[in-house]
PDB file of C-alpha atoms and ligand atoms in Angstrom:
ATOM      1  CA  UNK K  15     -39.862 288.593 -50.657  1.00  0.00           C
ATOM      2  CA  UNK K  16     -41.038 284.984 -51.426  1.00  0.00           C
ATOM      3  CA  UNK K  17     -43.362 283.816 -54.435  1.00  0.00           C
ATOM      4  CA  UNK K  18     -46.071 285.584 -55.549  1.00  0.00           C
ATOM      5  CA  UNK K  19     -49.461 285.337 -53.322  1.00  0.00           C
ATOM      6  CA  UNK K  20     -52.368 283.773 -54.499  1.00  0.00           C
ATOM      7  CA  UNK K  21     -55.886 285.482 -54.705  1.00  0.00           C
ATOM      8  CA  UNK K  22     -58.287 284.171 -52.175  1.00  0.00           C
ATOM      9  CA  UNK K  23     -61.020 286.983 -51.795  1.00  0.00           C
ATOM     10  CA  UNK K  24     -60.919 289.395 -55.046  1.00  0.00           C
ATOM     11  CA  UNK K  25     -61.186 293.179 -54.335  1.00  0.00           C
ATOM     12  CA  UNK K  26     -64.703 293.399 -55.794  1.00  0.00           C
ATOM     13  CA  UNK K  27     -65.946 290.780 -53.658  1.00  0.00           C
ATOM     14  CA  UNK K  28     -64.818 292.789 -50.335  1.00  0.00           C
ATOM     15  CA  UNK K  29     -65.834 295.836 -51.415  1.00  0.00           C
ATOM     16  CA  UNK K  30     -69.595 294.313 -51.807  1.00  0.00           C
ATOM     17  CA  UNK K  31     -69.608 292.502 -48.572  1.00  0.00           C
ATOM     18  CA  UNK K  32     -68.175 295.853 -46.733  1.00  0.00           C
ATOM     19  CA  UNK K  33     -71.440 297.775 -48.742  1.00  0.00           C
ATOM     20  CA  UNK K  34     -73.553 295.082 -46.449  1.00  0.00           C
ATOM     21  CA  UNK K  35     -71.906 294.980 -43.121  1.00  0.00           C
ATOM     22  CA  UNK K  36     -72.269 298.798 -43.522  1.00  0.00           C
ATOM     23  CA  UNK K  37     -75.652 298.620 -44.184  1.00  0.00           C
ATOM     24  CA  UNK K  38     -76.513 296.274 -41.666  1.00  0.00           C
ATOM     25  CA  UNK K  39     -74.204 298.464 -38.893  1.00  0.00           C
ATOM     26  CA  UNK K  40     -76.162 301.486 -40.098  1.00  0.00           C
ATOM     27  CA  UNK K  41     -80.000 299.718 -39.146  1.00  0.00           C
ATOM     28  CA  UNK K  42     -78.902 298.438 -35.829  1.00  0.00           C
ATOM     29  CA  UNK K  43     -77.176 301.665 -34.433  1.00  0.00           C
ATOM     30  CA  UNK K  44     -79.447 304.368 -35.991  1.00  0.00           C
ATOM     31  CA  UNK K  45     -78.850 307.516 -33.878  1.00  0.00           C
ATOM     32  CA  UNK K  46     -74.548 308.604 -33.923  1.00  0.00           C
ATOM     33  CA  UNK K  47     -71.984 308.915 -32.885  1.00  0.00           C
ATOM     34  CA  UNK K  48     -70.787 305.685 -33.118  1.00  0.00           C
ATOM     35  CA  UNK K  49     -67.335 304.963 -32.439  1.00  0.00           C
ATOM     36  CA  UNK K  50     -65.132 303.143 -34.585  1.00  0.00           C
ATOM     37  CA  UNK K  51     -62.195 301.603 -32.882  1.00  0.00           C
ATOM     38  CA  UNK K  52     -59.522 300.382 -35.631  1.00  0.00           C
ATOM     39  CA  UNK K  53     -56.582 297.970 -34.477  1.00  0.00           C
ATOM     40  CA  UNK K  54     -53.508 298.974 -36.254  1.00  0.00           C
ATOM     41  CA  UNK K  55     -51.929 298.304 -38.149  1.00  0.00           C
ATOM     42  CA  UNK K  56     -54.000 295.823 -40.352  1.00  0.00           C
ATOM     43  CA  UNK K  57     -57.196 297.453 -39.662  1.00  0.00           C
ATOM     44  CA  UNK K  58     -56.446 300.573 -41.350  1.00  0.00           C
ATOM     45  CA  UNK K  59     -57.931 299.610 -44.426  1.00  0.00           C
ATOM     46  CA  UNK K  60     -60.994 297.576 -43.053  1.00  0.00           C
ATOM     47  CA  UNK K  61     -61.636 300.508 -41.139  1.00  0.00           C
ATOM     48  CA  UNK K  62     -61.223 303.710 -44.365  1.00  0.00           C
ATOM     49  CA  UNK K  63     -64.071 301.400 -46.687  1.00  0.00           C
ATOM     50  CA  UNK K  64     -66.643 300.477 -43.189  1.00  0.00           C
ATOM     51  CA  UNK K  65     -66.890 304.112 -42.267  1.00  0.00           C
ATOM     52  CA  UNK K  66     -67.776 305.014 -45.932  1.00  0.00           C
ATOM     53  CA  UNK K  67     -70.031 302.220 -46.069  1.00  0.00           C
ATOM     54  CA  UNK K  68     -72.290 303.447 -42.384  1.00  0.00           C
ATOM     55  CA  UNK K  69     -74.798 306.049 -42.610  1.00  0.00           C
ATOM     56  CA  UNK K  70     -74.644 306.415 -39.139  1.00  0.00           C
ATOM     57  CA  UNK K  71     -72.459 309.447 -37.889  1.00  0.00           C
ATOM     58  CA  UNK K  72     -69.068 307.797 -36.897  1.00  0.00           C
ATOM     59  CA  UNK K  73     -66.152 308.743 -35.344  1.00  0.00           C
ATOM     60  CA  UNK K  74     -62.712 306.935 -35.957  1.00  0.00           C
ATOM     61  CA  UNK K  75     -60.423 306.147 -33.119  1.00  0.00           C
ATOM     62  CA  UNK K  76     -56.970 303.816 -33.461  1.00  0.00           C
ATOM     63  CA  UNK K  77     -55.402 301.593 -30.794  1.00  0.00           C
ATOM     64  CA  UNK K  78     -52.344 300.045 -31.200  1.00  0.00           C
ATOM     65  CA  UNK K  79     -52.545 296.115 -30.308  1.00  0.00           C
ATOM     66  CA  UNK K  80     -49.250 293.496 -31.252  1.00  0.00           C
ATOM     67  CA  UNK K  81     -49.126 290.260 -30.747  1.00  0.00           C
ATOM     68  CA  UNK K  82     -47.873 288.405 -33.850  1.00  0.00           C
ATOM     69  CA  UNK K  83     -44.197 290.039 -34.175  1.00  0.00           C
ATOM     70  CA  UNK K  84     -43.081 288.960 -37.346  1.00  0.00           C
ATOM     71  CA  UNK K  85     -43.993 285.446 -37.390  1.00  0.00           C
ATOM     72  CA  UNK K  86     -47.388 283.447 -38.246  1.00  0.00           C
ATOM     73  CA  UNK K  87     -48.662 282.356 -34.822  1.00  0.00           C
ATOM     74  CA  UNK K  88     -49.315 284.720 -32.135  1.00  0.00           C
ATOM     75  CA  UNK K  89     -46.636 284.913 -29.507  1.00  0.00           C
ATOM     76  CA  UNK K  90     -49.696 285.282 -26.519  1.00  0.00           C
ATOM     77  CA  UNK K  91     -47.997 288.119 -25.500  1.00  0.00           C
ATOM     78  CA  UNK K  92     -50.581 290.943 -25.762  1.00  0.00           C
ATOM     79  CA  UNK K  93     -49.166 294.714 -25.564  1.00  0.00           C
ATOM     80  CA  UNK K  94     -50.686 298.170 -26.215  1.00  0.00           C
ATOM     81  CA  UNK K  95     -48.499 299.632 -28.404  1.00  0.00           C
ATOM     82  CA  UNK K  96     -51.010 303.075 -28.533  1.00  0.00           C
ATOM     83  CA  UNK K  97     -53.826 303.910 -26.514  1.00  0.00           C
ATOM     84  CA  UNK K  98     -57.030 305.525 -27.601  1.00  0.00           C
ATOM     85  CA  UNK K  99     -57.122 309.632 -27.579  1.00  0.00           C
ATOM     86  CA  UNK K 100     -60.526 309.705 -26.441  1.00  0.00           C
ATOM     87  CA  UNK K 101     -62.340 308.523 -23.489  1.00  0.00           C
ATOM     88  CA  UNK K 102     -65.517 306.106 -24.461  1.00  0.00           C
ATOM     89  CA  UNK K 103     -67.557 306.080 -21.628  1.00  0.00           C
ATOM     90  CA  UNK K 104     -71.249 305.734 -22.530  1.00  0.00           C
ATOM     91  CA  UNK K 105     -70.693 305.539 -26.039  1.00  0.00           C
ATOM     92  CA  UNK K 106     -71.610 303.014 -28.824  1.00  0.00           C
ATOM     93  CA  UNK K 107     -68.296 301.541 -29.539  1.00  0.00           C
ATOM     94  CA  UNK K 108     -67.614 299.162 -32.411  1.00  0.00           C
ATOM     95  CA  UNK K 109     -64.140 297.534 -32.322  1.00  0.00           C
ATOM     96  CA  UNK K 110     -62.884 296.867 -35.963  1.00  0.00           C
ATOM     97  CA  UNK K 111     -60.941 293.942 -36.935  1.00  0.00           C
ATOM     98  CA  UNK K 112     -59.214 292.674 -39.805  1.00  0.00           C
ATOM     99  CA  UNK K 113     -59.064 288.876 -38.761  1.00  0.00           C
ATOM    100  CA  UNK K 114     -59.828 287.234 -35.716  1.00  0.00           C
ATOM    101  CA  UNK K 115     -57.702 284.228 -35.479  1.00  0.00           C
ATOM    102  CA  UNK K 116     -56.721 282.670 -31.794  1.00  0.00           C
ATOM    103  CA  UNK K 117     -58.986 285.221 -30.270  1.00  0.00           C
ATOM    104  CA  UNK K 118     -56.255 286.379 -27.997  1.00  0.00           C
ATOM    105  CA  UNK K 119     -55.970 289.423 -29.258  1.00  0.00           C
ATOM    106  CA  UNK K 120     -59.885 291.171 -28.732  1.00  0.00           C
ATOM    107  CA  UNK K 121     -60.347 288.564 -25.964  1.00  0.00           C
ATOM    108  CA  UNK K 122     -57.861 291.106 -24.201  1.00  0.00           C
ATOM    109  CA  UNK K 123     -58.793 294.160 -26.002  1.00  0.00           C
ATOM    110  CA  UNK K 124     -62.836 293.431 -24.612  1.00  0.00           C
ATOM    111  CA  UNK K 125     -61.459 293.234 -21.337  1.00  0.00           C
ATOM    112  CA  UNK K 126     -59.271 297.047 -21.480  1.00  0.00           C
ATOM    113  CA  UNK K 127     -62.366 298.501 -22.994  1.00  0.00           C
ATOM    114  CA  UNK K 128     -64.936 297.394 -21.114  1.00  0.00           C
ATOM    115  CA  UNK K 129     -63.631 298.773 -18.019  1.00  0.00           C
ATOM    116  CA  UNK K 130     -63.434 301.930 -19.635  1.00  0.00           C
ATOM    117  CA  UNK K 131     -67.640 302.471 -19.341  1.00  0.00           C
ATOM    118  CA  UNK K 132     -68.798 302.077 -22.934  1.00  0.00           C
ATOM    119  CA  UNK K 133     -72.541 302.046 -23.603  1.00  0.00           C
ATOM    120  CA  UNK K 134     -72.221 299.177 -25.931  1.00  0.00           C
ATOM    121  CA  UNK K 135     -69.057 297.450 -27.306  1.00  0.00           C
ATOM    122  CA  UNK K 136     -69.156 295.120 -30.117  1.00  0.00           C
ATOM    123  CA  UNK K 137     -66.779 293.676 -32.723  1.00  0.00           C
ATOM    124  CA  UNK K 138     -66.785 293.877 -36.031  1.00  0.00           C
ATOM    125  CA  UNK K 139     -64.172 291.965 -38.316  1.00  0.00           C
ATOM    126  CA  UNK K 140     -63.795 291.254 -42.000  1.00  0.00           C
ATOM    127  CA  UNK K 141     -62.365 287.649 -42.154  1.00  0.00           C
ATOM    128  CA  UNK K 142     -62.986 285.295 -38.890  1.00  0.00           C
ATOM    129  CA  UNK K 143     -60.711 281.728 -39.088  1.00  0.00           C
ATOM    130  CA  UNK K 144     -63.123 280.118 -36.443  1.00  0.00           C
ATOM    131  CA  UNK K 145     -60.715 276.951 -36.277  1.00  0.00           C
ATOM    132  CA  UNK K 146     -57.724 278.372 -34.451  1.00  0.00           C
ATOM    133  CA  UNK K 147     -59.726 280.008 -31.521  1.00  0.00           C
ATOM    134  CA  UNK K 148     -58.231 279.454 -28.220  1.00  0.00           C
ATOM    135  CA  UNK K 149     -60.682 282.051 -26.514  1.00  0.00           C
ATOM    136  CA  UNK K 150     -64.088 281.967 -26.990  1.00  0.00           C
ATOM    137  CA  UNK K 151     -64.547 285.676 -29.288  1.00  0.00           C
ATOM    138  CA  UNK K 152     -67.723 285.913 -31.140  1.00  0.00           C
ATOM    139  CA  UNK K 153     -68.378 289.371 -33.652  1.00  0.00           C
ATOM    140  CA  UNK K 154     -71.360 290.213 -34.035  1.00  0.00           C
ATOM    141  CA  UNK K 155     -70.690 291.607 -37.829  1.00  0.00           C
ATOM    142  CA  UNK K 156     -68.320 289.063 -39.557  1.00  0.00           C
ATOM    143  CA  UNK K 157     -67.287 289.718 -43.365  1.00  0.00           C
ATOM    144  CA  UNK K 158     -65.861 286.207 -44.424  1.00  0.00           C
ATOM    145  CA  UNK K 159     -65.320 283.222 -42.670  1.00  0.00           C
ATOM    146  CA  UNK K 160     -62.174 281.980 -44.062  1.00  0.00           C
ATOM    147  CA  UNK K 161     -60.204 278.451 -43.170  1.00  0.00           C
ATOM    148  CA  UNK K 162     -57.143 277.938 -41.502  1.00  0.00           C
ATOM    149  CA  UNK K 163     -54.645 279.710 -43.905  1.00  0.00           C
ATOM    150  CA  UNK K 164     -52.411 282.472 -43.928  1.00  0.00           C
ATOM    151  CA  UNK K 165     -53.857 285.384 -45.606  1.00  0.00           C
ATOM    152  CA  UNK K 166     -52.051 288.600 -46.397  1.00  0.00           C
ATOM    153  CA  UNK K 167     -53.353 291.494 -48.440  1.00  0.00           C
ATOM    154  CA  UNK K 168     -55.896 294.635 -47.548  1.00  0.00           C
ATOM    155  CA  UNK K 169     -53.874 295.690 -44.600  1.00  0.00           C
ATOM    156  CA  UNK K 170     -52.792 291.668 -43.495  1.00  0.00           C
ATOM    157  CA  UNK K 171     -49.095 291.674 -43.594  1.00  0.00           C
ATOM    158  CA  UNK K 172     -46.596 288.599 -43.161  1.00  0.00           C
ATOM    159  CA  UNK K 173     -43.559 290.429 -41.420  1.00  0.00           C
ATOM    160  CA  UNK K 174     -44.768 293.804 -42.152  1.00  0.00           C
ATOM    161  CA  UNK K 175     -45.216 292.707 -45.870  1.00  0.00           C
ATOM    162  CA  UNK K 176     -48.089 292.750 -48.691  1.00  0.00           C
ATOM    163  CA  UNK K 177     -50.069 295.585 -46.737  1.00  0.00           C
ATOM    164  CA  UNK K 178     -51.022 296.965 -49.871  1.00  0.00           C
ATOM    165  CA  UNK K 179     -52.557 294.579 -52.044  1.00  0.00           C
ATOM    166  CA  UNK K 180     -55.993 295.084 -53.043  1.00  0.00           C
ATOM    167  CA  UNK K 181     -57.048 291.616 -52.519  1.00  0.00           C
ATOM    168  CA  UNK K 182     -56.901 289.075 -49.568  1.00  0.00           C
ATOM    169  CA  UNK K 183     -54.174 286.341 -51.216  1.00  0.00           C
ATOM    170  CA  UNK K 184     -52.395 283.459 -49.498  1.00  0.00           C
ATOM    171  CA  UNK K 185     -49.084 283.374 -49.584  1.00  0.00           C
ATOM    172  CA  UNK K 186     -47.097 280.943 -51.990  1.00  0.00           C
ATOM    173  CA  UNK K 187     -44.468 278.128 -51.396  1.00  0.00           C
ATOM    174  CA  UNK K 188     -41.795 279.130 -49.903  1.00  0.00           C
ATOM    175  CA  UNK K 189     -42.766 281.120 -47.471  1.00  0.00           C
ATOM    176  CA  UNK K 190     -41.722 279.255 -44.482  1.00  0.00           C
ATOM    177  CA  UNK K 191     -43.621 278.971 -41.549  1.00  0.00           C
ATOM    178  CA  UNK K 192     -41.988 280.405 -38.455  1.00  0.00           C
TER     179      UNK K 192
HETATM  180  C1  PRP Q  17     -53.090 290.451 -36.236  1.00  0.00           C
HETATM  181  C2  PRP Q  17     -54.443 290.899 -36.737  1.00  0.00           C
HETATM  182  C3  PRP Q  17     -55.289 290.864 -35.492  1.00  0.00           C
HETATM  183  C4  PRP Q  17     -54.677 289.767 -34.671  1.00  0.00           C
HETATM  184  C5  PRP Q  17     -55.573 288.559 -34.698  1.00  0.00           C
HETATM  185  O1  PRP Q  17     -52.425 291.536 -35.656  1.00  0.00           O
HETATM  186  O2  PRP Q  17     -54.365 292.180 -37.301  1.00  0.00           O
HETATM  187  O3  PRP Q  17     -55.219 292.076 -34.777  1.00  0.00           O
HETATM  188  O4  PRP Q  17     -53.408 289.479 -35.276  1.00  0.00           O
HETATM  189  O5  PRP Q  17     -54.979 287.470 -34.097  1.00  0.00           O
HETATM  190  P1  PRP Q  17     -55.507 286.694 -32.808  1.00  0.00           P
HETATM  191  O6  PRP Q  17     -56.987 286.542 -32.934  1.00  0.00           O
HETATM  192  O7  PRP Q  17     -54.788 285.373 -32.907  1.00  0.00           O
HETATM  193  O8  PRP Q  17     -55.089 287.460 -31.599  1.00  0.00           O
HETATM  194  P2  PRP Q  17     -50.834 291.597 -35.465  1.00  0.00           P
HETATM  195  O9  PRP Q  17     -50.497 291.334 -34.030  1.00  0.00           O
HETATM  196  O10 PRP Q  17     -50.176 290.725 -36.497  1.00  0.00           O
HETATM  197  O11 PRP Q  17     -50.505 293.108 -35.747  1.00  0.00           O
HETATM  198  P3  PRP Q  17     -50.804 293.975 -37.083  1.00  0.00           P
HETATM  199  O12 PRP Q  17     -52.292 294.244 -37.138  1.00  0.00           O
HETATM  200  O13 PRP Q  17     -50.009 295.208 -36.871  1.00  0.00           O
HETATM  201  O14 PRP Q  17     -50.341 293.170 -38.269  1.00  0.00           O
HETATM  202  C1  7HP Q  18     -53.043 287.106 -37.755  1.00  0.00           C
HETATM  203  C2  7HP Q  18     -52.828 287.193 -39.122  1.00  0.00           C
HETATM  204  N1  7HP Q  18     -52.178 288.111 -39.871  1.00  0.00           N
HETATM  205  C3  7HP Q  18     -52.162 287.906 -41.200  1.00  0.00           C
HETATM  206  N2  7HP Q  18     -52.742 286.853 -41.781  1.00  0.00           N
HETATM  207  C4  7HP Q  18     -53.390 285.913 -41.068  1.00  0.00           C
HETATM  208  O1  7HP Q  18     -53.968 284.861 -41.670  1.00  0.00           O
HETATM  209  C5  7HP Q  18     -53.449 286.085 -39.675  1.00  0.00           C
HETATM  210  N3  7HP Q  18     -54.012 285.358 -38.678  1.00  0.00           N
HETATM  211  N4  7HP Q  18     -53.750 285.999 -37.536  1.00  0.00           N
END
Protein backbone atom coordinates (compact mmCIF):
# COMPACT_ATOMS: atom_id res chain seq x y z
CA UNK A 1 0.00 0.00 0.00
CA UNK A 2 1.19 3.54 -1.03
CA UNK A 3 1.67 6.69 1.36
CA UNK A 4 -0.46 7.49 3.91
CA UNK A 5 -3.97 9.26 2.88
CA UNK A 6 -4.71 12.58 3.74
CA UNK A 7 -7.88 13.70 5.74
CA UNK A 8 -10.37 15.51 3.64
CA UNK A 9 -13.79 15.18 5.57
CA UNK A 10 -13.06 14.27 9.44
CA UNK A 11 -15.33 11.56 10.99
CA UNK A 12 -17.16 14.08 13.19
CA UNK A 13 -18.02 16.18 10.39
CA UNK A 14 -19.89 13.12 8.52
CA UNK A 15 -21.41 11.90 11.30
CA UNK A 16 -23.20 15.53 11.77
CA UNK A 17 -24.13 15.96 8.21
CA UNK A 18 -25.60 12.15 8.17
CA UNK A 19 -27.72 13.44 11.67
CA UNK A 20 -29.25 16.11 8.93
CA UNK A 21 -29.81 14.22 5.78
CA UNK A 22 -31.57 11.85 8.26
CA UNK A 23 -33.55 14.35 9.58
CA UNK A 24 -34.46 15.90 6.52
CA UNK A 25 -35.28 12.10 4.88
CA UNK A 26 -37.40 11.54 7.99
CA UNK A 27 -39.86 15.03 7.27
CA UNK A 28 -40.27 14.34 3.64
CA UNK A 29 -41.24 10.55 3.81
CA UNK A 30 -43.24 10.52 7.11
CA UNK A 31 -45.36 7.32 6.97
CA UNK A 32 -42.75 3.77 6.47
CA UNK A 33 -41.61 1.60 5.13
CA UNK A 34 -39.18 3.19 3.26
CA UNK A 35 -36.76 1.28 1.43
CA UNK A 36 -33.21 1.72 1.59
CA UNK A 37 -31.33 0.46 -1.37
CA UNK A 38 -27.40 0.33 -0.53
CA UNK A 39 -24.84 -0.17 -3.52
CA UNK A 40 -22.14 -2.40 -2.36
CA UNK A 41 -19.69 -2.44 -1.62
CA UNK A 42 -18.88 1.26 -0.65
CA UNK A 43 -22.26 1.99 0.51
CA UNK A 44 -22.22 -0.27 3.35
CA UNK A 45 -21.20 2.21 5.68
CA UNK A 46 -23.22 5.28 4.28
CA UNK A 47 -26.02 3.09 4.50
CA UNK A 48 -25.43 1.41 8.70
CA UNK A 49 -25.18 5.53 10.06
CA UNK A 50 -28.48 6.91 7.43
CA UNK A 51 -30.79 4.24 8.72
CA UNK A 52 -29.86 5.15 12.37
CA UNK A 53 -30.14 8.64 11.56
CA UNK A 54 -34.28 8.25 9.86
CA UNK A 55 -37.12 8.08 12.10
CA UNK A 56 -39.04 6.79 9.48
CA UNK A 57 -39.51 2.88 9.55
CA UNK A 58 -36.88 1.58 6.98
CA UNK A 59 -36.05 -1.40 5.49
CA UNK A 60 -32.45 -2.18 4.10
CA UNK A 61 -31.98 -3.87 0.81
CA UNK A 62 -28.28 -4.35 -1.08
CA UNK A 63 -27.59 -4.50 -4.82
CA UNK A 64 -24.50 -5.28 -6.13
CA UNK A 65 -23.35 -2.59 -8.91
CA UNK A 66 -19.32 -2.61 -10.43
CA UNK A 67 -18.04 -0.52 -12.61
CA UNK A 68 -14.65 0.82 -11.46
CA UNK A 69 -12.58 -2.64 -11.28
CA UNK A 70 -9.60 -1.75 -9.61
CA UNK A 71 -8.65 1.36 -11.24
CA UNK A 72 -9.72 5.21 -10.75
CA UNK A 73 -11.98 5.90 -13.74
CA UNK A 74 -14.95 3.92 -14.45
CA UNK A 75 -14.53 1.34 -17.14
CA UNK A 76 -18.48 2.26 -18.54
CA UNK A 77 -19.09 -1.14 -18.26
CA UNK A 78 -22.06 -1.40 -15.86
CA UNK A 79 -22.85 -5.06 -14.35
CA UNK A 80 -25.14 -6.36 -11.56
CA UNK A 81 -23.06 -8.23 -9.59
CA UNK A 82 -26.33 -9.02 -6.98
CA UNK A 83 -29.80 -8.33 -7.41
CA UNK A 84 -32.24 -7.11 -4.83
CA UNK A 85 -34.16 -9.98 -2.61
CA UNK A 86 -37.24 -8.12 -2.59
CA UNK A 87 -39.58 -6.90 -5.11
CA UNK A 88 -40.25 -2.86 -4.81
CA UNK A 89 -43.21 -2.27 -6.56
CA UNK A 90 -45.21 0.61 -5.06
CA UNK A 91 -42.85 1.33 -2.50
CA UNK A 92 -40.87 4.47 -1.40
CA UNK A 93 -37.46 3.56 -2.49
CA UNK A 94 -34.36 5.58 -1.65
CA UNK A 95 -31.20 4.46 -3.51
CA UNK A 96 -28.05 5.10 -1.28
CA UNK A 97 -24.82 6.18 -2.59
CA UNK A 98 -21.48 6.74 -1.43
CA UNK A 99 -20.23 9.06 -4.35
CA UNK A 100 -21.67 9.91 -7.48
CA UNK A 101 -18.93 10.61 -9.85
CA UNK A 102 -19.50 10.09 -13.89
CA UNK A 103 -23.08 9.34 -13.14
CA UNK A 104 -22.87 6.13 -15.05
CA UNK A 105 -23.36 4.11 -12.47
CA UNK A 106 -27.22 5.27 -10.93
CA UNK A 107 -27.87 6.68 -14.43
CA UNK A 108 -28.18 2.79 -15.12
CA UNK A 109 -29.25 1.70 -11.78
CA UNK A 110 -32.56 4.47 -12.23
CA UNK A 111 -33.24 2.84 -15.32
CA UNK A 112 -33.31 -1.26 -13.72
CA UNK A 113 -35.37 0.12 -10.91
CA UNK A 114 -37.71 2.07 -12.35
CA UNK A 115 -39.06 -0.59 -14.42
CA UNK A 116 -39.47 -2.53 -11.47
CA UNK A 117 -42.88 -0.27 -10.32
CA UNK A 118 -41.60 1.73 -7.35
CA UNK A 119 -43.90 4.36 -5.86
CA UNK A 120 -41.14 6.82 -5.63
CA UNK A 121 -37.36 6.37 -6.28
CA UNK A 122 -34.88 8.85 -5.27
CA UNK A 123 -31.14 9.03 -4.58
CA UNK A 124 -29.46 9.78 -1.82
CA UNK A 125 -25.51 10.06 -1.71
CA UNK A 126 -22.94 11.31 0.76
CA UNK A 127 -20.22 12.99 -1.44
CA UNK A 128 -21.35 14.19 -5.16
CA UNK A 129 -18.02 15.31 -7.52
CA UNK A 130 -20.44 17.31 -9.88
CA UNK A 131 -17.38 17.96 -12.35
CA UNK A 132 -16.86 14.51 -13.82
CA UNK A 133 -20.60 13.86 -14.76
CA UNK A 134 -21.05 12.40 -18.09
CA UNK A 135 -24.89 11.68 -17.42
CA UNK A 136 -27.03 14.08 -16.19
CA UNK A 137 -27.79 12.36 -12.23
CA UNK A 138 -29.17 14.75 -9.79
CA UNK A 139 -29.85 13.38 -5.74
CA UNK A 140 -32.15 14.82 -4.20
CA UNK A 141 -30.26 14.41 -0.59
CA UNK A 142 -26.50 15.15 -1.20
CA UNK A 143 -24.02 15.04 1.93
CA UNK A 144 -20.85 16.90 0.51
CA UNK A 145 -20.07 18.20 -2.65
CA UNK A 146 -16.51 17.42 -3.02
CA UNK A 147 -14.00 18.41 -6.16
CA UNK A 148 -12.47 16.34 -8.57
CA UNK A 149 -10.20 14.10 -6.34
CA UNK A 150 -9.83 10.69 -5.41
CA UNK A 151 -11.27 10.01 -2.12
CA UNK A 152 -11.00 6.76 -0.22
CA UNK A 153 -12.13 6.09 3.31
CA UNK A 154 -15.84 5.27 4.96
CA UNK A 155 -16.45 2.41 2.64
CA UNK A 156 -14.46 4.28 -0.70
CA UNK A 157 -11.77 1.90 -1.58
CA UNK A 158 -8.83 2.35 -4.24
CA UNK A 159 -8.42 -1.39 -5.44
CA UNK A 160 -10.41 -2.81 -2.71
CA UNK A 161 -8.24 -0.74 -0.21
CA UNK A 162 -8.80 1.85 2.82
CA UNK A 163 -12.54 0.59 3.30
CA UNK A 164 -12.16 1.07 6.80
CA UNK A 165 -11.02 4.35 7.66
CA UNK A 166 -13.17 6.49 9.62
CA UNK A 167 -12.64 9.50 7.61
CA UNK A 168 -12.98 10.42 3.84
CA UNK A 169 -8.92 11.04 2.97
CA UNK A 170 -7.27 11.48 -0.43
CA UNK A 171 -4.82 9.41 -1.27
CA UNK A 172 -1.02 10.50 -1.17
CA UNK A 173 1.80 10.64 -3.86
CA UNK A 174 2.46 7.79 -5.21
CA UNK A 175 -0.43 6.35 -5.83
CA UNK A 176 -0.45 6.20 -9.50
CA UNK A 177 -3.25 6.84 -11.50
CA UNK A 178 -4.38 3.93 -13.63
C1 LIG B 1 -18.02 3.39 -7.08
C2 LIG B 1 -18.92 4.08 -6.09
C3 LIG B 1 -20.18 4.32 -6.88
C4 LIG B 1 -19.69 4.48 -8.29
C5 LIG B 1 -19.77 5.93 -8.69
O1 LIG B 1 -18.34 2.03 -7.14
O2 LIG B 1 -19.14 3.27 -4.97
O3 LIG B 1 -21.05 3.22 -6.82
O4 LIG B 1 -18.33 4.03 -8.29
O5 LIG B 1 -19.18 6.16 -9.91
P1 LIG B 1 -19.90 6.71 -11.22
O6 LIG B 1 -20.82 7.81 -10.82
O7 LIG B 1 -18.74 7.21 -12.05
O8 LIG B 1 -20.59 5.57 -11.89
P2 LIG B 1 -17.34 0.90 -7.67
O9 LIG B 1 -17.75 0.48 -9.05
O10 LIG B 1 -15.92 1.37 -7.49
O11 LIG B 1 -17.63 -0.31 -6.72
P3 LIG B 1 -17.51 -0.38 -5.10
O12 LIG B 1 -18.67 0.41 -4.52
O13 LIG B 1 -17.61 -1.83 -4.81
O14 LIG B 1 -16.19 0.22 -4.71
C1 LIG C 1 -15.67 6.15 -7.69
C2 LIG C 1 -14.82 6.31 -6.60
N1 LIG C 1 -14.37 5.44 -5.68
C3 LIG C 1 -13.55 5.93 -4.73
N2 LIG C 1 -13.18 7.21 -4.68
C4 LIG C 1 -13.61 8.11 -5.59
O1 LIG C 1 -13.22 9.40 -5.52
C5 LIG C 1 -14.47 7.65 -6.60
N3 LIG C 1 -15.08 8.27 -7.64
N4 LIG C 1 -15.80 7.33 -8.27
Amino acid sequence: MAAPPRVFLPEHKIQERIREMGEQISRDYPHGPLYLIAILKGAFMFVADLTRAISTPTRIEFIGISSYGRGKTSSGEVRVTKDLDVSIEGHDVLIVEDIVDSGVTLTYLLNVLGQRKPKSLEIATLLDKPERRLRPVQAAYVGFQIPDEFVVGYGLDYAEDYRNLRDICVLGEGVAAV
